[in-house]
Amino acid sequence: MNEAIRFIVDVASLGSLYALMALGLVLVYGILRLVNFAYGELIMIAGYTLYLLSGSPLPWLVMAACAVVAALAASVLTERVAFRPVREKSLTAMLITSFAVSTLFQNAALLFISPRARLVPLPDLFSESIVIGGMLFFVRELLAIVVSISMLVLFTALLNRTVLGIALRAAADNFRMTRMLGVPANLVIGVAFAISGFLAGIVALFWLGRTASVMPGIGLEPLIVAFVATVLGGMQSLVGAVVGGYVLALMTVGINTFLPQALVDYRQAFTFSLVILILLFRPEGLVRGK
Amino acid sequence: MLELKDVHAQYGAIVALRGVSIHVAEGDLVGLLGANGAGKTTTLLTIAGVIKPSRGEITFRGVSLAGLPPEMIVRKGIAMVPEGREIFPTLTVQQNLRLGAFIRRNRVEYRHDLEEMGELFPILGERMHQSAGTLSGGEQQQLAIARALMSRPRLLILDEPSLGLAPRLVDQVFRLIARLRREGMTILLVEQNVIQTLRIVDRAYLISMGQVEMSGTPEELKRHVDMESVYLGATVAARGGGQGRGAP
Ligand SMILES: Nc1ncnc2c1ncn2[C@@H]1O[C@H](COP(=O)(O)OP(=O)(O)O)[C@@H](O)[C@H]1O
Ligand SMILES: [Mg+2]
């Protein structure tokens, strides 16, 4: 019983983060058909913002807010400066631009900060644990669940209840038609990048919380996680991204829990094998777009 | 009201329009006829700002539309019911209509128009909160038209609204278009259904290979011998049957 609860909590906390990451990636993909390879660097930027603020007397929550805003601003800024000029040209041009932006951010971090890992400040709460019903839980894990699910609820309400949210869903489904109804392209794309950056910022707080450090290459793993989750769940649908996030977490935690230790080192291989199988037999992902 | 002068357009190296000139006067219902691949949809997409013409000019109410993106064209008062309807299947009927009214700011007017659409299209009225993907083809077509009307356009453009509908529903769509025309809407109607179209339009253009071959009133066009077999292929030979359509 306790084992089962532990398992569920692990899946829920990891899955909630994965779901948010996947959502941030698929939101932009849905509208522009662009896999934004610079997405992981938004997490890096949030991390370095925390690091740079670490000496300041600000309360941690304010630092965290600054980090989230930095990720959001970086996301919106890259759209303005890098993607918008090549948007009309071709998808390939945008893809290459996103590689370029990713490399640029990483190199800036290497050059101006350090190739080595830097500590980021975290609240004491993150390293504490509590006992509930005789079981020990990390507060950070429970917080990740609560915050992520609140984000998902907020996000769902936004997408269903506001005109802008409805326009965003419509644009993810059929961008050209949405524009023909008068929804400005720059508005929806700008909002999509803003939300994407915001989600990356929130994820960053918990992602960095695991190691309490940031380094230039830190964005790669979250990018891959988000990408795999969206492929699993279905690139065409926002619900799919969330489902994909939880399924990927279920697989990851499942492998860690049930496979013999010798095989756990190969868990990436298992994960990617599953991705290949899904691409082969259900290329549209678990959740169909239409 | 709408004037296309010598409009050329291409997709990469493929030339789709080779000098199309069209005129739609206020209050008119104008037909744009032609076989598959003639360039009808391309003509509409250049008007809608989706495709940039390589030559020629388009003016609406005396103002050039050159260089305007799609989101500005609808603000000038041109609403599009595209080929294949292109409703948003995962959104509800009401959300589809809400987006149709995106360019309008007045909530009271929006509420009023939403109710009006529910009356004009009772099926939509009953299914406001159902997702649009669950509607039948005919209902989706009604939704696409209702969505376009929600912007309160000065000019309504429809691209093959009868395509893929059962004969009874085809009649219904044509009756609706005729009614909108009577109520004062200016309409540009693209169709392959020549017989039914010529019954309701004031004037029509026949386009072929990206050029206007002929234009005039339905009487003038009908007088032209064998017009249908020449331009639209043998499948339209069911003259008077009311359901002839060009080859798919
Ligand atoms: N997206 C496209 N890419 C390349 N060629 C196209 C595209 N759309 C249409 N065409 C070509 O342009 C011509 C006109 O097409 P279209 O305007 O769709 O005709 P219609 O609507 O009259 O059936 C055709 O020869 C068609 O093959
Ligand atoms: Mg067409």
PDB file of N, CA and C in Angstrom, chain A residues 191-249:
ATOM      1  N   VAL A 191       1.549  35.720 -27.585  1.00  0.00           N
ATOM      2  CA  VAL A 191       0.961  35.150 -26.369  1.00  0.00           C
ATOM      3  C   VAL A 191       1.427  33.711 -26.171  1.00  0.00           C
ATOM      4  N   ALA A 192       1.510  32.952 -27.263  1.00  0.00           N
ATOM      5  CA  ALA A 192       1.965  31.560 -27.155  1.00  0.00           C
ATOM      6  C   ALA A 192       3.393  31.508 -26.612  1.00  0.00           C
ATOM      7  N   PHE A 193       4.270  32.358 -27.116  1.00  0.00           N
ATOM      8  CA  PHE A 193       5.644  32.379 -26.620  1.00  0.00           C
ATOM      9  C   PHE A 193       5.693  32.856 -25.173  1.00  0.00           C
ATOM     10  N   ALA A 194       4.840  33.801 -24.823  1.00  0.00           N
ATOM     11  CA  ALA A 194       4.818  34.292 -23.446  1.00  0.00           C
ATOM     12  C   ALA A 194       4.415  33.173 -22.482  1.00  0.00           C
ATOM     13  N   ILE A 195       3.343  32.462 -22.819  1.00  0.00           N
ATOM     14  CA  ILE A 195       2.894  31.375 -21.947  1.00  0.00           C
ATOM     15  C   ILE A 195       3.951  30.274 -21.898  1.00  0.00           C
ATOM     16  N   SER A 196       4.520  29.980 -23.066  1.00  0.00           N
ATOM     17  CA  SER A 196       5.574  28.976 -23.140  1.00  0.00           C
ATOM     18  C   SER A 196       6.732  29.334 -22.206  1.00  0.00           C
ATOM     19  N   GLY A 197       7.158  30.585 -22.247  1.00  0.00           N
ATOM     20  CA  GLY A 197       8.247  31.042 -21.389  1.00  0.00           C
ATOM     21  C   GLY A 197       7.867  31.012 -19.920  1.00  0.00           C
ATOM     22  N   PHE A 198       6.620  31.398 -19.639  1.00  0.00           N
ATOM     23  CA  PHE A 198       6.130  31.377 -18.268  1.00  0.00           C
ATOM     24  C   PHE A 198       6.167  29.954 -17.699  1.00  0.00           C
ATOM     25  N   LEU A 199       5.669  29.005 -18.494  1.00  0.00           N
ATOM     26  CA  LEU A 199       5.669  27.604 -18.041  1.00  0.00           C
ATOM     27  C   LEU A 199       7.098  27.102 -17.839  1.00  0.00           C
ATOM     28  N   ALA A 200       7.994  27.474 -18.753  1.00  0.00           N
ATOM     29  CA  ALA A 200       9.400  27.065 -18.611  1.00  0.00           C
ATOM     30  C   ALA A 200       9.967  27.617 -17.302  1.00  0.00           C
ATOM     31  N   GLY A 201       9.611  28.855 -16.973  1.00  0.00           N
ATOM     32  CA  GLY A 201      10.094  29.478 -15.742  1.00  0.00           C
ATOM     33  C   GLY A 201       9.615  28.732 -14.508  1.00  0.00           C
ATOM     34  N   ILE A 202       8.326  28.389 -14.503  1.00  0.00           N
ATOM     35  CA  ILE A 202       7.769  27.643 -13.363  1.00  0.00           C
ATOM     36  C   ILE A 202       8.449  26.277 -13.237  1.00  0.00           C
ATOM     37  N   VAL A 203       8.576  25.599 -14.374  1.00  0.00           N
ATOM     38  CA  VAL A 203       9.223  24.290 -14.370  1.00  0.00           C
ATOM     39  C   VAL A 203      10.650  24.418 -13.844  1.00  0.00           C
ATOM     40  N   ALA A 204      11.337  25.481 -14.272  1.00  0.00           N
ATOM     41  CA  ALA A 204      12.743  25.659 -13.892  1.00  0.00           C
ATOM     42  C   ALA A 204      12.922  25.616 -12.375  1.00  0.00           C
ATOM     43  N   LEU A 205      12.012  26.268 -11.659  1.00  0.00           N
ATOM     44  CA  LEU A 205      12.147  26.333 -10.202  1.00  0.00           C
ATOM     45  C   LEU A 205      12.236  24.936  -9.599  1.00  0.00           C
ATOM     46  N   PHE A 206      11.411  24.029 -10.113  1.00  0.00           N
ATOM     47  CA  PHE A 206      11.404  22.672  -9.558  1.00  0.00           C
ATOM     48  C   PHE A 206      12.507  21.810 -10.170  1.00  0.00           C
ATOM     49  N   TRP A 207      12.784  22.041 -11.442  1.00  0.00           N
ATOM     50  CA  TRP A 207      13.822  21.261 -12.129  1.00  0.00           C
ATOM     51  C   TRP A 207      15.177  21.528 -11.475  1.00  0.00           C
ATOM     52  N   LEU A 208      15.462  22.823 -11.254  1.00  0.00           N
ATOM     53  CA  LEU A 208      16.734  23.193 -10.639  1.00  0.00           C
ATOM     54  C   LEU A 208      16.751  22.779  -9.172  1.00  0.00           C
ATOM     55  N   GLY A 209      15.550  22.701  -8.611  1.00  0.00           N
ATOM     56  CA  GLY A 209      15.446  22.337  -7.209  1.00  0.00           C
ATOM     57  C   GLY A 209      16.001  20.954  -6.910  1.00  0.00           C
ATOM     58  N   ARG A 210      16.086  20.102  -7.916  1.00  0.00           N
ATOM     59  CA  ARG A 210      16.578  18.747  -7.674  1.00  0.00           C
ATOM     60  C   ARG A 210      18.083  18.718  -7.419  1.00  0.00           C
ATOM     61  N   THR A 211      18.810  19.580  -8.161  1.00  0.00           N
ATOM     62  CA  THR A 211      20.271  19.576  -8.015  1.00  0.00           C
ATOM     63  C   THR A 211      20.777  20.856  -7.362  1.00  0.00           C
ATOM     64  N   ALA A 212      19.867  21.851  -7.250  1.00  0.00           N
ATOM     65  CA  ALA A 212      20.217  23.152  -6.678  1.00  0.00           C
ATOM     66  C   ALA A 212      21.346  23.837  -7.442  1.00  0.00           C
ATOM     67  N   SER A 213      21.500  23.491  -8.734  1.00  0.00           N
ATOM     68  CA  SER A 213      22.551  24.170  -9.493  1.00  0.00           C
ATOM     69  C   SER A 213      22.129  24.364 -10.948  1.00  0.00           C
ATOM     70  N   VAL A 214      22.867  25.239 -11.617  1.00  0.00           N
ATOM     71  CA  VAL A 214      22.578  25.536 -13.016  1.00  0.00           C
ATOM     72  C   VAL A 214      23.892  25.564 -13.785  1.00  0.00           C
ATOM     73  N   MET A 215      23.865  25.036 -15.021  1.00  0.00           N
ATOM     74  CA  MET A 215      25.048  25.154 -15.890  1.00  0.00           C
ATOM     75  C   MET A 215      24.579  25.341 -17.332  1.00  0.00           C
ATOM     76  N   PRO A 216      25.516  25.702 -18.215  1.00  0.00           N
ATOM     77  CA  PRO A 216      25.085  26.084 -19.568  1.00  0.00           C
ATOM     78  C   PRO A 216      24.294  25.006 -20.316  1.00  0.00           C
ATOM     79  N   GLY A 217      24.607  23.751 -20.091  1.00  0.00           N
ATOM     80  CA  GLY A 217      23.935  22.704 -20.860  1.00  0.00           C
ATOM     81  C   GLY A 217      22.673  22.164 -20.214  1.00  0.00           C
ATOM     82  N   ILE A 218      22.190  22.840 -19.175  1.00  0.00           N
ATOM     83  CA  ILE A 218      21.098  22.263 -18.381  1.00  0.00           C
ATOM     84  C   ILE A 218      19.786  22.139 -19.158  1.00  0.00           C
ATOM     85  N   GLY A 219      19.673  22.921 -20.262  1.00  0.00           N
ATOM     86  CA  GLY A 219      18.401  22.919 -20.997  1.00  0.00           C
ATOM     87  C   GLY A 219      18.152  21.691 -21.845  1.00  0.00           C
ATOM     88  N   LEU A 220      19.194  20.916 -22.101  1.00  0.00           N
ATOM     89  CA  LEU A 220      19.026  19.805 -23.045  1.00  0.00           C
ATOM     90  C   LEU A 220      18.038  18.747 -22.543  1.00  0.00           C
ATOM     91  N   GLU A 221      18.223  18.337 -21.293  1.00  0.00           N
ATOM     92  CA  GLU A 221      17.362  17.259 -20.798  1.00  0.00           C
ATOM     93  C   GLU A 221      15.878  17.658 -20.771  1.00  0.00           C
ATOM     94  N   PRO A 222      15.552  18.829 -20.205  1.00  0.00           N
ATOM     95  CA  PRO A 222      14.128  19.207 -20.253  1.00  0.00           C
ATOM     96  C   PRO A 222      13.585  19.321 -21.680  1.00  0.00           C
ATOM     97  N   LEU A 223      14.415  19.771 -22.608  1.00  0.00           N
ATOM     98  CA  LEU A 223      13.957  19.859 -23.993  1.00  0.00           C
ATOM     99  C   LEU A 223      13.589  18.475 -24.517  1.00  0.00           C
ATOM    100  N   ILE A 224      14.488  17.506 -24.251  1.00  0.00           N
ATOM    101  CA  ILE A 224      14.234  16.146 -24.736  1.00  0.00           C
ATOM    102  C   ILE A 224      12.996  15.570 -24.061  1.00  0.00           C
ATOM    103  N   VAL A 225      12.901  15.785 -22.750  1.00  0.00           N
ATOM    104  CA  VAL A 225      11.724  15.300 -22.020  1.00  0.00           C
ATOM    105  C   VAL A 225      10.440  15.862 -22.628  1.00  0.00           C
ATOM    106  N   ALA A 226      10.447  17.178 -22.856  1.00  0.00           N
ATOM    107  CA  ALA A 226       9.242  17.814 -23.394  1.00  0.00           C
ATOM    108  C   ALA A 226       8.942  17.282 -24.787  1.00  0.00           C
ATOM    109  N   PHE A 227       9.980  17.100 -25.562  1.00  0.00           N
ATOM    110  CA  PHE A 227       9.800  16.628 -26.933  1.00  0.00           C
ATOM    111  C   PHE A 227       9.240  15.200 -26.939  1.00  0.00           C
ATOM    112  N   VAL A 228       9.845  14.331 -26.141  1.00  0.00           N
ATOM    113  CA  VAL A 228       9.378  12.941 -26.084  1.00  0.00           C
ATOM    114  C   VAL A 228       7.929  12.895 -25.592  1.00  0.00           C
ATOM    115  N   ALA A 229       7.631  13.694 -24.581  1.00  0.00           N
ATOM    116  CA  ALA A 229       6.261  13.701 -24.051  1.00  0.00           C
ATOM    117  C   ALA A 229       5.262  14.128 -25.119  1.00  0.00           C
ATOM    118  N   THR A 230       5.615  15.135 -25.911  1.00  0.00           N
ATOM    119  CA  THR A 230       4.663  15.579 -26.935  1.00  0.00           C
ATOM    120  C   THR A 230       4.525  14.546 -28.040  1.00  0.00           C
ATOM    121  N   VAL A 231       5.621  13.874 -28.370  1.00  0.00           N
ATOM    122  CA  VAL A 231       5.517  12.822 -29.388  1.00  0.00           C
ATOM    123  C   VAL A 231       4.625  11.697 -28.877  1.00  0.00           C
ATOM    124  N   LEU A 232       4.816  11.325 -27.605  1.00  0.00           N
ATOM    125  CA  LEU A 232       3.983  10.289 -27.000  1.00  0.00           C
ATOM    126  C   LEU A 232       2.517  10.677 -27.012  1.00  0.00           C
ATOM    127  N   GLY A 233       2.253  11.878 -26.550  1.00  0.00           N
ATOM    128  CA  GLY A 233       0.863  12.286 -26.363  1.00  0.00           C
ATOM    129  C   GLY A 233       0.190  12.724 -27.640  1.00  0.00           C
ATOM    130  N   GLY A 234       0.975  13.223 -28.574  1.00  0.00           N
ATOM    131  CA  GLY A 234       0.388  13.731 -29.806  1.00  0.00           C
ATOM    132  C   GLY A 234       0.707  15.193 -29.997  1.00  0.00           C
ATOM    133  N   MET A 235       1.433  15.491 -31.069  1.00  0.00           N
ATOM    134  CA  MET A 235       1.879  16.861 -31.311  1.00  0.00           C
ATOM    135  C   MET A 235       0.729  17.800 -31.662  1.00  0.00           C
ATOM    136  N   GLN A 236      -0.424  17.226 -31.987  1.00  0.00           N
ATOM    137  CA  GLN A 236      -1.504  18.055 -32.503  1.00  0.00           C
ATOM    138  C   GLN A 236      -2.417  18.568 -31.399  1.00  0.00           C
ATOM    139  N   SER A 237      -2.173  18.156 -30.171  1.00  0.00           N
ATOM    140  CA  SER A 237      -3.189  18.480 -29.182  1.00  0.00           C
ATOM    141  C   SER A 237      -2.580  18.867 -27.843  1.00  0.00           C
ATOM    142  N   LEU A 238      -3.173  19.860 -27.227  1.00  0.00           N
ATOM    143  CA  LEU A 238      -2.680  20.322 -25.934  1.00  0.00           C
ATOM    144  C   LEU A 238      -2.940  19.277 -24.856  1.00  0.00           C
ATOM    145  N   VAL A 239      -4.111  18.638 -24.939  1.00  0.00           N
ATOM    146  CA  VAL A 239      -4.418  17.567 -23.992  1.00  0.00           C
ATOM    147  C   VAL A 239      -3.380  16.459 -24.136  1.00  0.00           C
ATOM    148  N   GLY A 240      -3.013  16.180 -25.381  1.00  0.00           N
ATOM    149  CA  GLY A 240      -2.022  15.147 -25.650  1.00  0.00           C
ATOM    150  C   GLY A 240      -0.710  15.422 -24.949  1.00  0.00           C
ATOM    151  N   ALA A 241      -0.305  16.692 -24.937  1.00  0.00           N
ATOM    152  CA  ALA A 241       0.961  17.051 -24.297  1.00  0.00           C
ATOM    153  C   ALA A 241       0.928  16.693 -22.811  1.00  0.00           C
ATOM    154  N   VAL A 242      -0.200  16.998 -22.178  1.00  0.00           N
ATOM    155  CA  VAL A 242      -0.333  16.718 -20.745  1.00  0.00           C
ATOM    156  C   VAL A 242      -0.339  15.208 -20.504  1.00  0.00           C
ATOM    157  N   VAL A 243      -1.124  14.502 -21.303  1.00  0.00           N
ATOM    158  CA  VAL A 243      -1.177  13.041 -21.185  1.00  0.00           C
ATOM    159  C   VAL A 243       0.222  12.459 -21.394  1.00  0.00           C
ATOM    160  N   GLY A 244       0.902  12.939 -22.442  1.00  0.00           N
ATOM    161  CA  GLY A 244       2.253  12.462 -22.745  1.00  0.00           C
ATOM    162  C   GLY A 244       3.203  12.683 -21.581  1.00  0.00           C
ATOM    163  N   GLY A 245       3.085  13.824 -20.920  1.00  0.00           N
ATOM    164  CA  GLY A 245       3.939  14.128 -19.784  1.00  0.00           C
ATOM    165  C   GLY A 245       3.767  13.108 -18.667  1.00  0.00           C
ATOM    166  N   TYR A 246       2.505  12.802 -18.351  1.00  0.00           N
ATOM    167  CA  TYR A 246       2.253  11.846 -17.268  1.00  0.00           C
ATOM    168  C   TYR A 246       2.654  10.426 -17.679  1.00  0.00           C
ATOM    169  N   VAL A 247       2.420  10.076 -18.934  1.00  0.00           N
ATOM    170  CA  VAL A 247       2.792   8.727 -19.390  1.00  0.00           C
ATOM    171  C   VAL A 247       4.309   8.557 -19.337  1.00  0.00           C
ATOM    172  N   LEU A 248       5.022   9.586 -19.774  1.00  0.00           N
ATOM    173  CA  LEU A 248       6.480   9.499 -19.748  1.00  0.00           C
ATOM    174  C   LEU A 248       6.984   9.367 -18.305  1.00  0.00           C
ATOM    175  N   ALA A 249       6.354  10.112 -17.399  1.00  0.00           N
ATOM    176  CA  ALA A 249       6.750  10.015 -15.993  1.00  0.00           C
ATOM    177  C   ALA A 249       6.445   8.623 -15.445  1.00  0.00           C
TER     178      ALA A 249
END
